[in-house]
Coordinates of C-alpha atoms in Angstrom, one line a residue:
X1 CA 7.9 -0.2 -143.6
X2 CA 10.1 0.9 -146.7
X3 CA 9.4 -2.0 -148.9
X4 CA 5.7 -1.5 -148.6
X5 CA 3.6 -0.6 -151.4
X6 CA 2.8 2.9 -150.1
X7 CA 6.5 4.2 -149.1
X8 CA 7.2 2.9 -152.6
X9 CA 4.5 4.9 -154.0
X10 CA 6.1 7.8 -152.1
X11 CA 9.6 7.6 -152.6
X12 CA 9.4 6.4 -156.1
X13 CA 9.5 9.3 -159.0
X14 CA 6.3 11.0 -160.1
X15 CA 4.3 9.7 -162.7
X16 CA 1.0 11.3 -163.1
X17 CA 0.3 15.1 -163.9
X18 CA 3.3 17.7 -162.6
X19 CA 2.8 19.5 -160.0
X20 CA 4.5 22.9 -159.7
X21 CA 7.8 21.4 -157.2
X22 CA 7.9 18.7 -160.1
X23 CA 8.0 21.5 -162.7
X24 CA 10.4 23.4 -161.4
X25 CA 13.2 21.8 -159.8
X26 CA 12.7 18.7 -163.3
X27 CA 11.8 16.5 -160.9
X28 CA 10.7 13.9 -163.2
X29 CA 13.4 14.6 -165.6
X30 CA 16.0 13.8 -163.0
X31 CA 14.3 10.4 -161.8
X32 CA 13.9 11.8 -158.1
X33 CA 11.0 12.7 -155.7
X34 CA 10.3 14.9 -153.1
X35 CA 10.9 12.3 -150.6
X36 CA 14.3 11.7 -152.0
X37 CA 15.0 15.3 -152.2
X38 CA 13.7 15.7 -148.4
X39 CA 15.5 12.9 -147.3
X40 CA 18.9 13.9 -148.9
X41 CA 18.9 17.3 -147.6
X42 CA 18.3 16.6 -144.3
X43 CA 21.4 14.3 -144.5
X44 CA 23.5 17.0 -146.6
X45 CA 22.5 19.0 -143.0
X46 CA 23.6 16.6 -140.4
X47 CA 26.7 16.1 -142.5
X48 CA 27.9 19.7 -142.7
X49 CA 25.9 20.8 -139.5
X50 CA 29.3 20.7 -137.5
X51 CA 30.3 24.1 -139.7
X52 CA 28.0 25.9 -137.0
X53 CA 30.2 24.6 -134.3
X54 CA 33.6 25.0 -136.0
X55 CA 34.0 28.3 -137.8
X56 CA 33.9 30.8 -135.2
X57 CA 35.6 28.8 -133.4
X58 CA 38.5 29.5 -135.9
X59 CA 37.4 32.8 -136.2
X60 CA 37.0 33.3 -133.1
X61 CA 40.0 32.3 -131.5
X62 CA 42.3 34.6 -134.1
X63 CA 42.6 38.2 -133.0
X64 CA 43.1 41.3 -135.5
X65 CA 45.6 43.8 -136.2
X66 CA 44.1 45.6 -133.4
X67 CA 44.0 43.1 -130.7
X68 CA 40.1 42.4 -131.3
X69 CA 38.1 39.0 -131.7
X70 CA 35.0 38.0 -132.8
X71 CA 31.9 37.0 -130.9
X72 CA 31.4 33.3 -130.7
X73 CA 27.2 33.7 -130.3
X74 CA 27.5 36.6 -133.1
X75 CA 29.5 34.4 -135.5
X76 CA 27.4 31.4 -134.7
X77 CA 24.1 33.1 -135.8
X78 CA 26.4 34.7 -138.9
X79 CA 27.0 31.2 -139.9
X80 CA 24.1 29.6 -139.7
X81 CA 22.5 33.0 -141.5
X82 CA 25.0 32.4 -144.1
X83 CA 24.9 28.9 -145.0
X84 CA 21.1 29.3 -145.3
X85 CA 20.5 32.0 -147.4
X86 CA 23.3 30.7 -149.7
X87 CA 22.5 27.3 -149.7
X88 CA 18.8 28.3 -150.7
X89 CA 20.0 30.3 -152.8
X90 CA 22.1 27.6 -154.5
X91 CA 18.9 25.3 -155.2
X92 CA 16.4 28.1 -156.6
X93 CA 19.2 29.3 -159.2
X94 CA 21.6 26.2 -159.7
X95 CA 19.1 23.7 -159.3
X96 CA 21.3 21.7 -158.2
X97 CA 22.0 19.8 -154.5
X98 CA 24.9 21.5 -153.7
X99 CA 25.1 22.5 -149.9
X100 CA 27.4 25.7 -149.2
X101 CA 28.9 27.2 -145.7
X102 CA 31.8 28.8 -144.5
X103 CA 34.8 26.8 -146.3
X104 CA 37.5 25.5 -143.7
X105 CA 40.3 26.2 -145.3
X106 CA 39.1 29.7 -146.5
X107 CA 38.2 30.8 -143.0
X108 CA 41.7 29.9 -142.0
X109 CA 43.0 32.2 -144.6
X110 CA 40.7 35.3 -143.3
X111 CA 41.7 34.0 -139.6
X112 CA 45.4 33.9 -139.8
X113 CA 46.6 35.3 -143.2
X114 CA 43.8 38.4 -143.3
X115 CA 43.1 38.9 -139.8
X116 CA 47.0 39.6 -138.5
X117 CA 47.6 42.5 -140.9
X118 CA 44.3 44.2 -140.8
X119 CA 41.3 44.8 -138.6
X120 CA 38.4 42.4 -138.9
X121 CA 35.9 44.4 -141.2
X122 CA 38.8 45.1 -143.7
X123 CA 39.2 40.8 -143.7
X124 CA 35.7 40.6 -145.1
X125 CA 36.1 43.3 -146.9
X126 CA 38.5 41.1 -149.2
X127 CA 36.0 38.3 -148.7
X128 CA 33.3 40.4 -150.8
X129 CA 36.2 41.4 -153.4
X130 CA 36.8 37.4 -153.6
X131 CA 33.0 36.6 -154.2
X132 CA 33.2 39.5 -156.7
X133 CA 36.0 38.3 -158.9
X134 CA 34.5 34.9 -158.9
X135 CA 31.4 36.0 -160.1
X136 CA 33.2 37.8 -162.6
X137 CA 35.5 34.8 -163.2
X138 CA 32.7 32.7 -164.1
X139 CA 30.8 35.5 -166.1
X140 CA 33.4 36.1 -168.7
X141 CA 34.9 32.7 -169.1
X142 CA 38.4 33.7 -167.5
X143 CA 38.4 30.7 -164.8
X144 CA 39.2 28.4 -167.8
X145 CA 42.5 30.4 -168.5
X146 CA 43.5 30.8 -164.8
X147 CA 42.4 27.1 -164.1
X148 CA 45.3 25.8 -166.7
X149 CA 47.4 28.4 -165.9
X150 CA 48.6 26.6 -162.7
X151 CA 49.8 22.8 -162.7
X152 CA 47.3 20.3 -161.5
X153 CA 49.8 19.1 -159.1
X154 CA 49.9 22.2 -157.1
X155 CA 46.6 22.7 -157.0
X156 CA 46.0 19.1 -155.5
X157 CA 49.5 20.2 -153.5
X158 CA 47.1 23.4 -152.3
X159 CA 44.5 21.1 -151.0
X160 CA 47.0 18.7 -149.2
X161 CA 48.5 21.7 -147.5
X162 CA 45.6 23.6 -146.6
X163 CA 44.3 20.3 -144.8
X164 CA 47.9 19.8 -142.8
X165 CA 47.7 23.1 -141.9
X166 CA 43.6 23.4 -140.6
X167 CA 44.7 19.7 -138.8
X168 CA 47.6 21.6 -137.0
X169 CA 45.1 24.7 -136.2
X170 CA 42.5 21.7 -134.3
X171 CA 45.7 20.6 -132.7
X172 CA 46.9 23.7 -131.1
X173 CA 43.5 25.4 -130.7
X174 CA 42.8 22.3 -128.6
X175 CA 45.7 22.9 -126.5
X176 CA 47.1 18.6 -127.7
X177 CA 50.1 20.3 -128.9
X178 CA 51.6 24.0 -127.6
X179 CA 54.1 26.0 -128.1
X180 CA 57.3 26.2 -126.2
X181 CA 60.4 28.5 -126.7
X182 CA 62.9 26.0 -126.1
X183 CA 63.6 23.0 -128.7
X184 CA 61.3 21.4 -129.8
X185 CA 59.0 24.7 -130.8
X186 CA 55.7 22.4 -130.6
X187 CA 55.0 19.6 -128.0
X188 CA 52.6 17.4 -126.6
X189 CA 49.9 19.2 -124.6
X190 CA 52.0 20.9 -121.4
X191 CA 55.7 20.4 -121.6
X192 CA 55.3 16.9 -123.6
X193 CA 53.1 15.5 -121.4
X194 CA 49.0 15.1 -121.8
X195 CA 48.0 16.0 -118.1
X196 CA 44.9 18.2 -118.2
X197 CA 41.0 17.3 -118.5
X198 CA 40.6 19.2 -122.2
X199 CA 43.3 17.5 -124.0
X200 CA 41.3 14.2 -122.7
X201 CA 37.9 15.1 -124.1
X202 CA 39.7 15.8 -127.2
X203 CA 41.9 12.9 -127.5
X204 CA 38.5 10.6 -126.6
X205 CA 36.6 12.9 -128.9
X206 CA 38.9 12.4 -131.6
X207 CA 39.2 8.8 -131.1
X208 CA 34.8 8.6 -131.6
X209 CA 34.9 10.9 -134.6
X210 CA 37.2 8.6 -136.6
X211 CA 35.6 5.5 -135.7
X212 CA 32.1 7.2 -136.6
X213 CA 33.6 8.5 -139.8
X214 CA 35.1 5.4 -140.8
X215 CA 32.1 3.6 -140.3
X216 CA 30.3 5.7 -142.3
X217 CA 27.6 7.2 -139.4
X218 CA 25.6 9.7 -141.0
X219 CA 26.1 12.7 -138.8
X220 CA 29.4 11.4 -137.2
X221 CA 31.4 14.2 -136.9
X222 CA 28.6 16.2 -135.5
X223 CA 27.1 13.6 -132.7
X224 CA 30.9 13.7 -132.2
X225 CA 31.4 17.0 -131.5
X226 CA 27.4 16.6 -129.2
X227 CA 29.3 13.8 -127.0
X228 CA 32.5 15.7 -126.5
X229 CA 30.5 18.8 -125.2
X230 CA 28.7 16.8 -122.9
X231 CA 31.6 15.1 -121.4
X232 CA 33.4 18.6 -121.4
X233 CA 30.6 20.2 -119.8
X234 CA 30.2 17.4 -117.1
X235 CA 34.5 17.5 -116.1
X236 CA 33.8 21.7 -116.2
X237 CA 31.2 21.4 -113.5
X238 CA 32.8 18.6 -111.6
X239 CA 36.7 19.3 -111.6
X240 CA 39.5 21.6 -111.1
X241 CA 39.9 23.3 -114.5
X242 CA 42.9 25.9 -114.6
X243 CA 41.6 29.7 -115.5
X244 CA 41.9 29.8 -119.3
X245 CA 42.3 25.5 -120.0
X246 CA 39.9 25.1 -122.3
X247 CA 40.8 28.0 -124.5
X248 CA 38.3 30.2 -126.1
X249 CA 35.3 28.4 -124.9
X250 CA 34.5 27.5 -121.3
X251 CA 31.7 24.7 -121.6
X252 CA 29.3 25.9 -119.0
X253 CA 25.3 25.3 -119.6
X254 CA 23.9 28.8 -120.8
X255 CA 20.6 30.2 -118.3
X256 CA 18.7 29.6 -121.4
X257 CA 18.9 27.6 -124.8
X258 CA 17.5 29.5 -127.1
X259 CA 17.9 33.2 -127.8
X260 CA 16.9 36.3 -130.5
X261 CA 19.8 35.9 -133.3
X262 CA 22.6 38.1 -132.9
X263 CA 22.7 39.8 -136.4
X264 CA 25.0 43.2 -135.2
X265 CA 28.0 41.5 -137.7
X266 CA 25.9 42.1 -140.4
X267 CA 27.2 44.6 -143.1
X268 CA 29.9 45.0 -141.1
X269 CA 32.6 45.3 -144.2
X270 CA 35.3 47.6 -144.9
X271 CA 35.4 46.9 -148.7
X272 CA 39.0 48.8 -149.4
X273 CA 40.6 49.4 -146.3
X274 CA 42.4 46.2 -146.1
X275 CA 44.7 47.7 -149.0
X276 CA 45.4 50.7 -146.8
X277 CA 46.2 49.1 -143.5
X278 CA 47.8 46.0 -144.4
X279 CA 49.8 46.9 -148.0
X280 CA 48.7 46.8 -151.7
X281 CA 51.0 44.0 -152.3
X282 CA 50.2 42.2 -149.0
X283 CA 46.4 42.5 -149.3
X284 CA 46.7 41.1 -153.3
X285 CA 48.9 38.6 -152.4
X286 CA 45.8 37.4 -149.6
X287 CA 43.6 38.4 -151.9
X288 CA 44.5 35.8 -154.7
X289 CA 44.9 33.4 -151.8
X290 CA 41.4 33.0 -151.2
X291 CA 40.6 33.7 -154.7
X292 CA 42.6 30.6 -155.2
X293 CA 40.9 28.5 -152.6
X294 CA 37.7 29.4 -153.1
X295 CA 38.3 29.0 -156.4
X296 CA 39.6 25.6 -157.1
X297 CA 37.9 24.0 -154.1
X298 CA 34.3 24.7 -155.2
X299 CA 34.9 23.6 -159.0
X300 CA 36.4 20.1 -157.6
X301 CA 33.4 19.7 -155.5
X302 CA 31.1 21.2 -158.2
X303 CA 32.5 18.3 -160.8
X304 CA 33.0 15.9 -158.1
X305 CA 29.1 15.7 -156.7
X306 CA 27.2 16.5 -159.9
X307 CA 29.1 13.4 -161.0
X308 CA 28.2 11.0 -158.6
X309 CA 24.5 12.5 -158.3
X310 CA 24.3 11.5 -161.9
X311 CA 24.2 15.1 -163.7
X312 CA 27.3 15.5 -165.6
X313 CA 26.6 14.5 -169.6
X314 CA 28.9 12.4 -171.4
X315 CA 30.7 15.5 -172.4
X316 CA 31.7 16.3 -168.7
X317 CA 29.0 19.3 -169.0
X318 CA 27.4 19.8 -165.7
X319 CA 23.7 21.4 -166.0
X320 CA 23.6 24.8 -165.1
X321 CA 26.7 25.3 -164.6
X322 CA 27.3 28.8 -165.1
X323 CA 25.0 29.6 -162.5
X324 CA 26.3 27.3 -159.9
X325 CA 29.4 29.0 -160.7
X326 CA 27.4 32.6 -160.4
X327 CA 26.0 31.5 -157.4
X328 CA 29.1 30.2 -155.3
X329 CA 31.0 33.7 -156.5
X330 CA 28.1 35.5 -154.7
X331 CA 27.5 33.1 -151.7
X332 CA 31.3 33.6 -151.3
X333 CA 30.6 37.4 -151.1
X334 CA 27.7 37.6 -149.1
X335 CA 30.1 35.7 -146.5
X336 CA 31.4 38.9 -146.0
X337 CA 28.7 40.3 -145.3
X338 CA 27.9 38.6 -142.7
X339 CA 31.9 38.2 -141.1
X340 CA 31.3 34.4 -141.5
X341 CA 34.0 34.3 -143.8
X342 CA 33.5 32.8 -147.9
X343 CA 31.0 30.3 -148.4
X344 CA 31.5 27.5 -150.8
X345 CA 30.2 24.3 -151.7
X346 CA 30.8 21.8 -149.1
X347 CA 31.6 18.2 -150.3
X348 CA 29.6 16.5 -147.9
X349 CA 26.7 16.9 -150.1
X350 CA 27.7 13.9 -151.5
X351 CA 26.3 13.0 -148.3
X352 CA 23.0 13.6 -149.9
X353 CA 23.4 13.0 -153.3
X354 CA 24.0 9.4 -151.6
X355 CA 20.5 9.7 -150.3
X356 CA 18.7 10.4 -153.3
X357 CA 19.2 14.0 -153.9
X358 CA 19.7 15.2 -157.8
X359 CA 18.0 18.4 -157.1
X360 CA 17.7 22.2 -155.9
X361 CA 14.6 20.9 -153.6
X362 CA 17.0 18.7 -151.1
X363 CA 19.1 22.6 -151.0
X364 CA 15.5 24.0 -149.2
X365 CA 15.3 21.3 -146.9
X366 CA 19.1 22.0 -145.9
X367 CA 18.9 25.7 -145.7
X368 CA 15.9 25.8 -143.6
X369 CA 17.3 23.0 -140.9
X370 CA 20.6 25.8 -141.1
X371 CA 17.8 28.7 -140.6
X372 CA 16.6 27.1 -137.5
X373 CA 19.4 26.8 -135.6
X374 CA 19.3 30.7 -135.7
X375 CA 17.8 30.5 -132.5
X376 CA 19.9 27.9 -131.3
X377 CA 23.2 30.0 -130.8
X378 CA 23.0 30.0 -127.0
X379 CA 23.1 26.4 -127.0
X380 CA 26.0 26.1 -129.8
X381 CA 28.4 28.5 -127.9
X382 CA 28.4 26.0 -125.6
X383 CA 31.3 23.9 -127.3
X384 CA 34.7 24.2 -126.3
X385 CA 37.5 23.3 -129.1
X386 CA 38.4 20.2 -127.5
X387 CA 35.1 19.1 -129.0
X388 CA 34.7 20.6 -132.3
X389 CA 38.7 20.9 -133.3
X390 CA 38.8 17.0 -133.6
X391 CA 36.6 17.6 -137.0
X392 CA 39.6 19.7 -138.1
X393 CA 41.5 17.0 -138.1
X394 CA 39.6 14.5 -139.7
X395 CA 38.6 17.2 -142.3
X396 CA 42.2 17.6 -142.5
X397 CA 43.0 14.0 -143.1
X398 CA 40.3 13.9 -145.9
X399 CA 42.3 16.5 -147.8
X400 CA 45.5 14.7 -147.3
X401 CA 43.8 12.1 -149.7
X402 CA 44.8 14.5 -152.5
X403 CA 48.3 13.7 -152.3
X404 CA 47.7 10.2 -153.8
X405 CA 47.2 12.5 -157.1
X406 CA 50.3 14.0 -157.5
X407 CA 52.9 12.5 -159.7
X408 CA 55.8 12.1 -157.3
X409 CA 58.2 10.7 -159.9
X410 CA 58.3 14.2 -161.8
X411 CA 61.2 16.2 -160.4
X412 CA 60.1 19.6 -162.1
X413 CA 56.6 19.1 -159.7
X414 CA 58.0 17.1 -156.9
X415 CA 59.7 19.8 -154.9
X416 CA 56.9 23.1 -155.8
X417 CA 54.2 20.5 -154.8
X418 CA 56.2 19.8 -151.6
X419 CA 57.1 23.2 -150.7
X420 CA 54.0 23.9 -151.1
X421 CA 52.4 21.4 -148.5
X422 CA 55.2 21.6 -146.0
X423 CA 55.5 25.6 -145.7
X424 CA 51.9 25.9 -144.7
X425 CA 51.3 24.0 -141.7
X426 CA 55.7 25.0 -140.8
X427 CA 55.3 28.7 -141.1
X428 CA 51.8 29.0 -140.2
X429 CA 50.8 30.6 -143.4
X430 CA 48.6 29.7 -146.5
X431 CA 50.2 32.3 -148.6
X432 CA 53.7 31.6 -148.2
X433 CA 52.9 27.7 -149.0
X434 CA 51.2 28.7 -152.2
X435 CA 53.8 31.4 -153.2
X436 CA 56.9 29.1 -152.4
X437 CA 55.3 26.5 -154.6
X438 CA 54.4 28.5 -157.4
X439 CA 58.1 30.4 -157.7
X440 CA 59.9 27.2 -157.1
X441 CA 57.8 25.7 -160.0
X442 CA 58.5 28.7 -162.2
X443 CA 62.6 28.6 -161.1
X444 CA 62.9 24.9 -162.1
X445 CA 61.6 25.5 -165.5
X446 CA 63.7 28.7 -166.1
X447 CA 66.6 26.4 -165.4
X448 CA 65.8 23.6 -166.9
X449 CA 65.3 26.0 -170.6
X450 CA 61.5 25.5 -170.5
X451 CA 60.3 28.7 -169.8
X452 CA 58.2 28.7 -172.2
X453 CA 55.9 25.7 -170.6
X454 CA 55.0 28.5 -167.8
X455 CA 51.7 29.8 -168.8
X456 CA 51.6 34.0 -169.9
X457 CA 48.8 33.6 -166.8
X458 CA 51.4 32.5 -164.1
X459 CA 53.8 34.8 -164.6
X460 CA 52.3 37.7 -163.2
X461 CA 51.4 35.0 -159.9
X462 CA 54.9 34.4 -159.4
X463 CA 56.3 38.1 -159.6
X464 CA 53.5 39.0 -157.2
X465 CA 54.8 36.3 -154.7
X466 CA 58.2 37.6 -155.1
X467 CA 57.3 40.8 -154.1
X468 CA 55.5 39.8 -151.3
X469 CA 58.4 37.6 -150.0
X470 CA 60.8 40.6 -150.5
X471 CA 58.0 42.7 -149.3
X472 CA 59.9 44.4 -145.9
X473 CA 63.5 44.8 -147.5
X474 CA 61.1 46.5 -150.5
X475 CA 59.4 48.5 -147.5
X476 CA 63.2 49.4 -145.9
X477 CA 64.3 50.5 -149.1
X478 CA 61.5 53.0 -149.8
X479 CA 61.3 54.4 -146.4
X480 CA 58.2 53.0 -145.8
X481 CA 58.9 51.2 -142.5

């Protein structure tokens, strides 16, 4: 039992002589055990396990210049592969328990900002440039400057948008909404009306995840996302599906569940191409896009778990935390690598922080659960998006939440922070959310004689989102088109 005086004895601190996990993750000096540390990084897993499932989905159902996708199996293992070296990574340098995976709203960027203009090894080709600049961000001290550079209510504006837009991506990508070229452009599943098998396994998918979530289930969205496949698989083998209903995923049982990992993505990167194929200013403008992201999203989190796990000083210092921010610029890089897009730190380490974790050790017990399901791809490919898109919405919603934080009373930030949410999920696109807010916020101070408040570091942001909005009359004009 846990009150008795030997899981006590366990799960309290050390107290006699240090042994070498004590020494170097400052076990002691952080109040925590290995127990604890165990404990919360097998819940950081189970909290962020549903990444495996739900980036190549994303990735996978987006196609390249060229026409070509991704393998879901090879993705899967890239994933996994990703989120465990990095996350290890993250607890032998940072020392800190900070889980990190393919980000959802980055992967969105590489799937349907990247992607479009350029083939697939030129994508992560931008990814590694990201993780570079990062590192180099963090390195010199620069982050600071670009960090106030832009207001705080576009970059919570950013966040809201990103998560309306990945919401919409779960809805289409589960086939609950599609497109139509009549009035209205999007509908409810097929002509307005919800009539097939996959939109019900994610409409009753959906449904469990929020009550899970909301109940605070550890490992909701994932046993979520287990249920739905089941169901799905059990309506594949026992109804009439139409050819192509459940998207990019059919959810049939594979001859075998576990399988060799699938590493052929690997160093598959075309560092400079993207530049070539898709357009200096078209590359640069996705490339400060997941810069921007990557960026902001991983210093929230960085602040926002430390915090609560009890590590940031009275001065706001976090420990460590130019090698956390090292770290998450390489990670980010090393997602290219593998194709499984930028990794970052993922929130739901809170998860674990909640169970005790204050240290690097929890990061090894999280890395190796991701390192296991290498083998397990067979078995993951398994889920359709009717299963795992649900979590895009939910994750989606949890972003919304940053719209509470934006001062809607102040006119000069009202309408770039509402641009900015509204043109990303309406035009499909990350980068013309961001660049509409960011000129729009520029424009309103010009006019109201406040130039001046625009920081010397935004200025050449908004001229390169001017040129990427004039970008084809530009084109015309030079005879490159």
């Amino acid at each position: 039992m846990s009150d008795s005086p030997a899981a006590k004895a366990d799960d309290s601190p050390p107290t006699g002589g240090r042994g070498p996990l004590d020494r170097f993750f400052d076990l002691t000096g952080r109040g925590t055990s290995v127990a604890r540390e165990l404990r919360g990084g097998v819940t950081t897993f189970f909290a962020m396990a549903y990444i495996i499932l739900l980036n190549p989905i994303i990735l996978g159902g987006a196609k390249d210049v060229t026409g070509a996708t991704l393998s879901i199996p090879q993705l899967t293992t890239m994933t996994a592969l990703s989120a465990a070296v990095t996350t290890v990574l993250m607890g032998l340098v940072g020392n800190a328990p900070l889980a990190l995976a393919a980000g959802l709203g980055i992967n969105a960027v590489v799937a349907f900002q990247a992607a479009p203009v350029m083939t697939w090894e030129q994508a992560m080709g931008l990814v590694v440039i990201e993780g570079v600049i990062i590192v180099i961000l963090a390195l010199t001290g620069i982050r600071e400057r670009i960090m106030n550079a832009i207001p705080l209510a576009l970059k919570h504006a950013i966040a809201v948008g990103i998560g309306a837009f990945i919401a919409l991506v779960g809805l289409y990508d589960s086939h609950f909404i599609s497109s139509s070229e009549t009035s209205p452009p999007l509908a409810l599943g097929t002509g307005g009306r919800l009539e097939t098998w996959p939109t019900v396994v994610f409409g009753l998918t959906l449904l469990l995840m929020i009550v899970l979530y909301v109940r605070r289930v550890p490992g909701g969205l994932l046993i979520s996302i287990v249920l739905g496949t089941v169901v799905a698989v059990v309506i594949e083998a026992n109804a009439t599906i139409a050819e192509g209903g459940w998207g990019v995923v059919t959810p049939t049982m594979p001859d075998e569940l576990f399988a060799v990992p699938d590493f052929s993505l690997f160093g598959q990167v075309d560092v400079f191409g993207g530049f070539a194929e898709a357009g200096v200013i078209t590359a640069l403008v996705v490339l400060f896009t997941l810069v921007l992201s990557g960026f902001f999203d991983a210093m929230g989190t960085i602040l926002g778990v430390s915090d609560e796990a009890g590590l940031v000083s009275e001065r706001g210092d976090v420990p460590r935390l130019g090698r956390i921010l090292s770290v998450d610029g390489v990670s980010a890089a090393f997602g290219g690598v593998t194709s499984s897009s930028a990794n970052t730190v993922f929130v739901e380490s809170a998860a674990g922080v909640g169970e005790g974790a204050r240290t690097g050790l929890a990061n090894i017990a999280t890395g190796g659960l991701f390192a296991v399901t290498l083998f397990l791809t067979p078995l993951a490919a398994v889920v359709p998006a009717q299963a795992a898109a649900p979590a895009l919405v939910v994750v989606g919603a949890l972003m919304m939440m940053q719209v509470a934080k934006i001062d809607w009373d102040d006119l000069e930030l009202v309408i770039p922070a509402f641009l900015t949410i509204v043109l990303m999920p309406f035009t499909f696109s990350i980068t013309i959310g961001i660049g509409g807010g960011m000129v729009a916020y520029a424009v309103i101070k010009v006019a109201k004689g406040k130039a001046r408040e625009v920081s010397v570091w935004l200025w050449p942001v908004v001229v390169l989102f001017l040129l990427f909005f004039a970008i084809h009359p530009i084109e015309t004009w030079l005879g490159v088109r």
